[in-house]
PDB file of C-alpha atoms in Angstrom:
ATOM      1  CA  MET A1286     -15.756 233.395 105.350  1.00 50.00           C
ATOM      2  CA  GLU A1287     -15.561 235.986 108.082  1.00 61.00           C
ATOM      3  CA  PHE A1288     -12.110 236.564 109.544  1.00 68.00           C
ATOM      4  CA  SER A1289     -12.137 235.554 113.204  1.00 74.00           C
ATOM      5  CA  ILE A1290      -9.645 236.966 115.706  1.00 81.00           C
ATOM      6  CA  ARG A1291     -10.702 234.225 118.112  1.00 79.00           C
ATOM      7  CA  ARG A1292      -9.676 231.456 115.698  1.00 79.00           C
ATOM      8  CA  VAL A1293      -6.385 233.199 114.922  1.00 81.00           C
ATOM      9  CA  SER A1294      -5.720 233.498 118.662  1.00 83.00           C
ATOM     10  CA  ALA A1295      -6.435 229.789 119.100  1.00 79.00           C
ATOM     11  CA  LEU A1296      -4.032 228.944 116.271  1.00 79.00           C
ATOM     12  CA  LEU A1297      -1.368 231.195 117.778  1.00 81.00           C
ATOM     13  CA  ASN A1298      -1.708 229.485 121.155  1.00 83.00           C
ATOM     14  CA  LYS A1299      -1.369 226.117 119.406  1.00 77.00           C
ATOM     15  CA  GLU A1300       1.797 227.273 117.645  1.00 77.00           C
ATOM     16  CA  ILE A1301       3.292 228.494 120.916  1.00 78.00           C
ATOM     17  CA  LYS A1302       2.649 225.108 122.541  1.00 77.00           C
ATOM     18  CA  ASP A1303       4.012 223.214 119.523  1.00 73.00           C
ATOM     19  CA  LEU A1304       7.116 225.380 119.180  1.00 73.00           C
ATOM     20  CA  SER A1305       9.084 223.514 121.843  1.00 71.00           C
ATOM     21  CA  LYS A1306       8.272 220.209 120.138  1.00 74.00           C
ATOM     22  CA  ASN A1307       9.642 221.239 116.751  1.00 73.00           C
ATOM     23  CA  MET A1308      13.408 220.928 117.138  1.00 77.00           C
ATOM     24  CA  ASN A1309      14.142 222.139 113.611  1.00 75.00           C
ATOM     25  CA  VAL A1310      12.362 225.438 114.228  1.00 77.00           C
ATOM     26  CA  SER A1311      13.829 225.845 117.713  1.00 79.00           C
ATOM     27  CA  ILE A1312      17.366 225.370 116.414  1.00 83.00           C
ATOM     28  CA  MET A1313      16.763 227.851 113.602  1.00 82.00           C
ATOM     29  CA  PHE A1314      15.648 230.489 116.094  1.00 84.00           C
ATOM     30  CA  LEU A1315      18.730 229.954 118.264  1.00 87.00           C
ATOM     31  CA  LEU A1316      21.323 230.270 115.490  1.00 89.00           C
ATOM     32  CA  PRO A1317      21.375 234.097 115.194  1.00 91.00           C
ATOM     33  CA  ILE A1318      21.635 234.483 118.974  1.00 92.00           C
ATOM     34  CA  PHE A1319      24.417 231.899 119.094  1.00 91.00           C
ATOM     35  CA  PHE A1320      26.500 233.739 116.498  1.00 90.00           C
ATOM     36  CA  ALA A1321      25.676 237.120 118.025  1.00 91.00           C
ATOM     37  CA  VAL A1322      27.082 235.980 121.368  1.00 91.00           C
ATOM     38  CA  ILE A1323      30.249 234.679 119.705  1.00 89.00           C
ATOM     39  CA  TYR A1324      30.927 237.772 117.606  1.00 87.00           C
ATOM     40  CA  SER A1325      29.697 240.492 119.967  1.00 85.00           C
ATOM     41  CA  ASN A1326      32.864 240.522 122.079  1.00 80.00           C
ATOM     42  CA  MET A1327      35.202 240.821 119.109  1.00 76.00           C
ATOM     43  CA  PHE A1328      34.438 244.452 118.326  1.00 68.00           C
ATOM     44  CA  GLY A1329      33.943 247.452 120.595  1.00 60.00           C
ATOM     45  CA  GLY A1330      32.285 250.836 120.319  1.00 60.00           C
ATOM     46  CA  ASN A1331      30.342 251.653 117.166  1.00 60.00           C
ATOM     47  CA  SER A1332      33.172 250.789 114.810  1.00 76.00           C
ATOM     48  CA  ALA A1333      32.451 249.981 111.185  1.00 77.00           C
ATOM     49  CA  GLU A1334      33.517 246.379 111.815  1.00 82.00           C
ATOM     50  CA  LYS A1335      31.093 246.003 114.719  1.00 85.00           C
ATOM     51  CA  ILE A1336      28.196 247.419 112.722  1.00 85.00           C
ATOM     52  CA  TYR A1337      29.053 245.112 109.805  1.00 86.00           C
ATOM     53  CA  ILE A1338      29.042 242.006 112.032  1.00 89.00           C
ATOM     54  CA  PHE A1339      25.884 243.235 113.756  1.00 91.00           C
ATOM     55  CA  ASN A1340      24.155 243.545 110.380  1.00 89.00           C
ATOM     56  CA  LEU A1341      25.446 240.090 109.480  1.00 89.00           C
ATOM     57  CA  CYS A1342      23.762 238.516 112.520  1.00 92.00           C
ATOM     58  CA  LEU A1343      20.622 240.556 111.927  1.00 93.00           C
ATOM     59  CA  GLY A1344      20.636 239.461 108.289  1.00 90.00           C
ATOM     60  CA  MET A1345      20.906 235.841 109.367  1.00 90.00           C
ATOM     61  CA  ASN A1346      17.751 236.199 111.430  1.00 92.00           C
ATOM     62  CA  ILE A1347      15.750 238.245 108.919  1.00 89.00           C
ATOM     63  CA  GLY A1348      17.117 236.901 105.653  1.00 80.00           C
ATOM     64  CA  MET A1349      17.360 233.242 106.589  1.00 80.00           C
ATOM     65  CA  VAL A1350      15.699 232.245 109.867  1.00 84.00           C
ATOM     66  CA  CYS A1351      12.540 234.342 109.596  1.00 88.00           C
ATOM     67  CA  ALA A1352      11.685 233.161 106.096  1.00 90.00           C
ATOM     68  CA  PHE A1353      12.782 229.562 106.637  1.00 88.00           C
ATOM     69  CA  VAL A1354      10.740 229.173 109.823  1.00 88.00           C
ATOM     70  CA  MET A1355       7.624 230.503 108.103  1.00 89.00           C
ATOM     71  CA  ALA A1356       8.189 228.090 105.218  1.00 89.00           C
ATOM     72  CA  MET A1357       8.790 225.148 107.547  1.00 86.00           C
ATOM     73  CA  LEU A1358       5.676 225.826 109.632  1.00 84.00           C
ATOM     74  CA  ILE A1359       3.456 225.867 106.548  1.00 84.00           C
ATOM     75  CA  ALA A1360       5.187 222.866 104.970  1.00 84.00           C
ATOM     76  CA  GLU A1361       4.811 220.955 108.241  1.00 81.00           C
ATOM     77  CA  GLU A1362       1.027 221.283 108.088  1.00 78.00           C
ATOM     78  CA  LYS A1363       1.052 220.126 104.474  1.00 77.00           C
ATOM     79  CA  GLU A1364       3.305 217.218 105.378  1.00 80.00           C
ATOM     80  CA  LYS A1365       1.045 216.130 108.253  1.00 78.00           C
ATOM     81  CA  LYS A1366      -2.114 216.669 106.156  1.00 76.00           C
ATOM     82  CA  THR A1367      -3.603 218.650 109.057  1.00 75.00           C
ATOM     83  CA  LEU A1368      -4.543 221.789 107.150  1.00 65.00           C
ATOM     84  CA  ARG A1369      -7.614 220.165 105.632  1.00 67.00           C
ATOM     85  CA  THR A1370      -8.786 219.214 109.129  1.00 72.00           C
ATOM     86  CA  LEU A1371      -8.363 222.800 110.270  1.00 69.00           C
ATOM     87  CA  MET A1372     -10.371 224.052 107.309  1.00 62.00           C
ATOM     88  CA  ILE A1373     -13.170 221.568 107.961  1.00 68.00           C
ATOM     89  CA  SER A1374     -13.289 222.838 111.530  1.00 70.00           C
ATOM     90  CA  GLY A1375     -13.956 226.359 110.242  1.00 66.00           C
ATOM     91  CA  VAL A1376     -10.447 227.815 109.958  1.00 69.00           C
ATOM     92  CA  SER A1377     -10.010 229.824 106.758  1.00 69.00           C
ATOM     93  CA  PRO A1378      -6.719 229.860 104.804  1.00 67.00           C
ATOM     94  CA  LEU A1379      -6.171 233.506 105.771  1.00 74.00           C
ATOM     95  CA  GLU A1380      -6.664 232.704 109.456  1.00 79.00           C
ATOM     96  CA  PHE A1381      -4.270 229.768 109.138  1.00 75.00           C
ATOM     97  CA  PHE A1382      -1.590 231.880 107.460  1.00 77.00           C
ATOM     98  CA  THR A1383      -2.009 234.685 110.002  1.00 83.00           C
ATOM     99  CA  GLY A1384      -1.626 232.261 112.899  1.00 83.00           C
ATOM    100  CA  LYS A1385       1.613 230.945 111.397  1.00 83.00           C
ATOM    101  CA  ALA A1386       2.897 234.408 110.535  1.00 87.00           C
ATOM    102  CA  LEU A1387       2.283 235.817 114.022  1.00 89.00           C
ATOM    103  CA  ILE A1388       4.476 233.279 115.817  1.00 87.00           C
ATOM    104  CA  THR A1389       7.228 233.822 113.251  1.00 90.00           C
ATOM    105  CA  PHE A1390       6.880 237.596 113.576  1.00 92.00           C
ATOM    106  CA  PHE A1391       6.937 237.606 117.382  1.00 90.00           C
ATOM    107  CA  MET A1392       9.955 235.317 117.597  1.00 90.00           C
ATOM    108  CA  SER A1393      11.838 237.264 114.920  1.00 93.00           C
ATOM    109  CA  GLU A1394      11.197 240.536 116.753  1.00 94.00           C
ATOM    110  CA  ILE A1395      12.380 239.060 120.048  1.00 94.00           C
ATOM    111  CA  ILE A1396      15.568 237.784 118.404  1.00 94.00           C
ATOM    112  CA  ASN A1397      16.172 241.138 116.680  1.00 95.00           C
ATOM    113  CA  VAL A1398      15.933 242.956 120.006  1.00 96.00           C
ATOM    114  CA  ALA A1399      18.111 240.306 121.665  1.00 95.00           C
ATOM    115  CA  ILE A1400      20.815 240.816 119.027  1.00 95.00           C
ATOM    116  CA  PHE A1401      20.629 244.578 119.620  1.00 95.00           C
ATOM    117  CA  PHE A1402      21.338 244.170 123.330  1.00 94.00           C
ATOM    118  CA  ILE A1403      23.899 241.386 122.897  1.00 93.00           C
ATOM    119  CA  PHE A1404      25.973 243.788 120.789  1.00 92.00           C
ATOM    120  CA  LYS A1405      25.358 246.518 123.386  1.00 89.00           C
ATOM    121  CA  MET A1406      24.163 249.027 120.843  1.00 90.00           C
ATOM    122  CA  ASN A1407      23.157 252.478 122.106  1.00 90.00           C
ATOM    123  CA  ILE A1408      19.626 252.309 123.529  1.00 94.00           C
ATOM    124  CA  GLN A1409      18.691 255.636 121.912  1.00 93.00           C
ATOM    125  CA  TYR A1410      18.693 253.917 118.521  1.00 93.00           C
ATOM    126  CA  LEU A1411      16.368 251.077 119.553  1.00 94.00           C
ATOM    127  CA  GLY A1412      13.149 252.663 118.246  1.00 93.00           C
ATOM    128  CA  LYS A1413      14.469 253.333 114.733  1.00 92.00           C
ATOM    129  CA  TYR A1414      16.127 249.919 114.707  1.00 95.00           C
ATOM    130  CA  ILE A1415      12.881 248.128 115.548  1.00 95.00           C
ATOM    131  CA  LEU A1416      10.954 250.113 112.940  1.00 94.00           C
ATOM    132  CA  LEU A1417      13.373 249.411 110.094  1.00 93.00           C
ATOM    133  CA  SER A1418      13.955 245.745 110.943  1.00 94.00           C
ATOM    134  CA  THR A1419      10.219 245.107 111.407  1.00 95.00           C
ATOM    135  CA  LEU A1420       9.423 246.341 107.903  1.00 94.00           C
ATOM    136  CA  VAL A1421      11.933 243.899 106.425  1.00 94.00           C
ATOM    137  CA  VAL A1422      10.618 241.075 108.629  1.00 95.00           C
ATOM    138  CA  PHE A1423       7.192 241.571 107.020  1.00 92.00           C
ATOM    139  CA  SER A1424       8.608 241.072 103.527  1.00 91.00           C
ATOM    140  CA  MET A1425      10.643 237.998 104.488  1.00 93.00           C
ATOM    141  CA  ILE A1426       7.643 236.357 106.151  1.00 92.00           C
ATOM    142  CA  GLY A1427       5.817 236.748 102.847  1.00 89.00           C
ATOM    143  CA  ILE A1428       8.712 235.138 100.973  1.00 92.00           C
ATOM    144  CA  GLY A1429       8.770 232.312 103.499  1.00 92.00           C
ATOM    145  CA  GLY A1430       5.051 231.803 103.021  1.00 88.00           C
ATOM    146  CA  ILE A1431       5.543 231.445  99.273  1.00 89.00           C
ATOM    147  CA  ILE A1432       8.335 228.909  99.790  1.00 91.00           C
ATOM    148  CA  GLY A1433       6.138 226.949 102.194  1.00 88.00           C
ATOM    149  CA  ILE A1434       3.260 226.821  99.723  1.00 85.00           C
ATOM    150  CA  ILE A1435       5.328 225.429  96.858  1.00 86.00           C
ATOM    151  CA  SER A1436       7.181 222.937  99.090  1.00 85.00           C
ATOM    152  CA  SER A1437       5.647 219.521  99.681  1.00 80.00           C
ATOM    153  CA  ASN A1438       7.289 218.998 103.097  1.00 82.00           C
ATOM    154  CA  GLN A1439       9.808 220.491 105.531  1.00 80.00           C
ATOM    155  CA  MET A1440      12.763 218.859 103.804  1.00 84.00           C
ATOM    156  CA  ALA A1441      11.741 220.396 100.496  1.00 85.00           C
ATOM    157  CA  THR A1442      11.808 223.914 101.963  1.00 87.00           C
ATOM    158  CA  GLY A1443      15.604 223.676 102.049  1.00 85.00           C
ATOM    159  CA  VAL A1444      15.813 222.646  98.411  1.00 88.00           C
ATOM    160  CA  VAL A1445      13.327 225.271  97.258  1.00 87.00           C
ATOM    161  CA  GLY A1446      14.207 228.057  99.639  1.00 87.00           C
ATOM    162  CA  MET A1447      17.980 227.900 100.025  1.00 87.00           C
ATOM    163  CA  PRO A1448      18.879 229.379  96.600  1.00 88.00           C
ATOM    164  CA  VAL A1449      16.370 232.198  97.098  1.00 87.00           C
ATOM    165  CA  LEU A1450      17.278 233.020 100.678  1.00 87.00           C
ATOM    166  CA  MET A1451      21.010 232.850 100.040  1.00 88.00           C
ATOM    167  CA  ILE A1452      20.521 235.748  97.638  1.00 89.00           C
ATOM    168  CA  PHE A1453      19.065 237.848 100.432  1.00 90.00           C
ATOM    169  CA  PHE A1454      21.719 236.757 102.920  1.00 87.00           C
ATOM    170  CA  MET A1455      24.932 236.612 100.885  1.00 89.00           C
ATOM    171  CA  ILE A1456      24.614 239.441  98.368  1.00 90.00           C
ATOM    172  CA  PRO A1457      24.296 242.233 100.968  1.00 89.00           C
ATOM    173  CA  MET A1458      27.299 240.750 102.757  1.00 86.00           C
ATOM    174  CA  PHE A1459      29.588 241.070  99.721  1.00 87.00           C
ATOM    175  CA  ALA A1460      27.889 244.013  97.992  1.00 87.00           C
ATOM    176  CA  LYS A1461      30.746 246.423  98.636  1.00 82.00           C
ATOM    177  CA  VAL A1462      33.404 244.283  96.970  1.00 84.00           C
ATOM    178  CA  ASN A1463      31.795 244.116  93.524  1.00 85.00           C
ATOM    179  CA  LYS A1464      29.853 246.671  91.484  1.00 89.00           C
ATOM    180  CA  THR A1465      27.530 244.039  90.020  1.00 91.00           C
ATOM    181  CA  LEU A1466      26.672 242.732  93.474  1.00 91.00           C
ATOM    182  CA  THR A1467      26.104 246.306  94.624  1.00 92.00           C
ATOM    183  CA  LYS A1468      23.583 246.880  91.833  1.00 93.00           C
ATOM    184  CA  ILE A1469      21.728 243.698  92.771  1.00 93.00           C
ATOM    185  CA  ALA A1470      21.891 244.508  96.495  1.00 93.00           C
ATOM    186  CA  GLU A1471      20.350 247.925  95.911  1.00 93.00           C
ATOM    187  CA  ILE A1472      17.016 246.294  95.075  1.00 94.00           C
ATOM    188  CA  LEU A1473      17.004 244.028  98.154  1.00 94.00           C
ATOM    189  CA  PRO A1474      15.125 245.146 101.293  1.00 93.00           C
ATOM    190  CA  ASN A1475      17.665 243.987 103.867  1.00 92.00           C
ATOM    191  CA  TYR A1476      20.577 245.717 102.112  1.00 93.00           C
ATOM    192  CA  ASN A1477      18.709 249.012 102.154  1.00 93.00           C
ATOM    193  CA  MET A1478      17.894 248.399 105.811  1.00 93.00           C
ATOM    194  CA  ASN A1479      21.612 247.892 106.479  1.00 91.00           C
ATOM    195  CA  LEU A1480      22.463 251.193 104.790  1.00 90.00           C
ATOM    196  CA  MET A1481      20.035 253.080 106.982  1.00 92.00           C
ATOM    197  CA  LEU A1482      21.050 251.275 110.166  1.00 91.00           C
ATOM    198  CA  GLU A1483      24.681 252.194 109.537  1.00 88.00           C
ATOM    199  CA  LYS A1484      23.620 255.838 109.535  1.00 88.00           C
ATOM    200  CA  VAL A1485      21.427 255.387 112.611  1.00 90.00           C
ATOM    201  CA  PHE A1486      24.177 253.752 114.680  1.00 88.00           C
ATOM    202  CA  LYS A1487      26.569 256.540 113.767  1.00 83.00           C
ATOM    203  CA  GLY A1488      24.117 259.105 115.093  1.00 83.00           C
ATOM    204  CA  GLU A1489      23.322 260.466 111.654  1.00 81.00           C
ATOM    205  CA  THR A1490      19.873 261.446 110.417  1.00 79.00           C
ATOM    206  CA  ILE A1491      18.048 259.417 107.787  1.00 78.00           C
ATOM    207  CA  GLY A1492      17.003 262.204 105.450  1.00 71.00           C
ATOM    208  CA  ILE A1493      15.344 262.521 102.087  1.00 72.00           C
ATOM    209  CA  GLY A1494      18.375 260.887 100.492  1.00 72.00           C
ATOM    210  CA  TYR A1495      17.121 257.547 101.799  1.00 83.00           C
ATOM    211  CA  THR A1496      13.680 257.821 100.205  1.00 89.00           C
ATOM    212  CA  TYR A1497      14.783 255.195  97.670  1.00 91.00           C
ATOM    213  CA  SER A1498      15.772 252.732 100.427  1.00 92.00           C
ATOM    214  CA  ILE A1499      12.466 253.166 102.223  1.00 92.00           C
ATOM    215  CA  ALA A1500      10.581 252.818  98.928  1.00 94.00           C
ATOM    216  CA  VAL A1501      12.410 249.558  98.145  1.00 94.00           C
ATOM    217  CA  ILE A1502      11.497 248.060 101.522  1.00 94.00           C
ATOM    218  CA  LEU A1503       7.833 249.072 101.197  1.00 94.00           C
ATOM    219  CA  ALA A1504       7.745 247.794  97.617  1.00 95.00           C
ATOM    220  CA  TRP A1505       8.984 244.389  98.760  1.00 94.00           C
ATOM    221  CA  ILE A1506       6.168 244.149 101.303  1.00 92.00           C
ATOM    222  CA  ILE A1507       3.622 244.839  98.561  1.00 91.00           C
ATOM    223  CA  ILE A1508       5.355 242.488  96.109  1.00 91.00           C
ATOM    224  CA  THR A1509       5.515 239.573  98.556  1.00 90.00           C
ATOM    225  CA  VAL A1510       1.845 239.976  99.498  1.00 84.00           C
ATOM    226  CA  ALA A1511       0.860 239.985  95.827  1.00 85.00           C
ATOM    227  CA  LEU A1512       3.113 237.004  95.033  1.00 87.00           C
ATOM    228  CA  PHE A1513       1.766 235.047  97.976  1.00 81.00           C
ATOM    229  CA  ALA A1514      -1.826 235.677  96.874  1.00 78.00           C
ATOM    230  CA  PHE A1515      -0.965 234.686  93.292  1.00 82.00           C
ATOM    231  CA  THR A1516       0.949 231.561  94.306  1.00 81.00           C
ATOM    232  CA  TYR A1517      -1.773 230.511  96.699  1.00 74.00           C
ATOM    233  CA  SER A1518      -4.465 230.877  94.053  1.00 70.00           C
ATOM    234  CA  LYS A1519      -2.419 228.908  91.490  1.00 73.00           C
ATOM    235  CA  ILE A1520      -1.022 226.128  93.684  1.00 66.00           C
ATOM    236  CA  GLY A1521      -3.031 226.075  96.883  1.00 56.00           C
ATOM    237  CA  ILE A1522      -1.615 225.554 100.328  1.00 51.00           C
ATOM    238  CA  ASP A1523      -2.920 222.015 100.729  1.00 51.00           C
ATOM    239  CA  LYS A1524      -1.960 220.551  97.355  1.00 53.00           C
TER     240      LYS A1524
END
């Protein structure tokens, strides 16, 4: 079936209208901003503590909220049995997934930028910050899509997704206190993003020494796309 931008646009408009009606999703989106506001006044300048807390709030949005929202949006359609209706009306699975992913992507980007300004980070770093965080958002949306496919309803996304997403959220947080956790963190996209952002916010250049970090992030995007395609073909989004 031919991919239609018009149908994706219609799905995106539907998601925007439905967003205010889904309290679970709305609350999830507000959590990182809520904690960013609380913690932003505790640390000044570009101190190591401030950057650590900043990365913590960013990690909450990317590592938890972004993926969970994507999973919940897909699981909601499965729970309501509305996906089959959309397909009968001519909407392909790829168009459906894209429509869901776009609203998650846009909201995650808005929250990322909001966190940046709440912490009053130097505006000169905004471009690099958006680039690095966006790459990791792509990978987490893919992970969220996989969780949504294998979950039967919104409640099940917590059971299925929490152990997975806690790995992405908690391990980078405690990576520096344990060598084993550091080794695990080094293969996670958001931890490598944190390493590069620490350099960016200190005014340092991200040189060839961070080729590994960039490669890890790009690899996760490819891996999540492949895993989503595999999971979809094996399980199906409407089963």
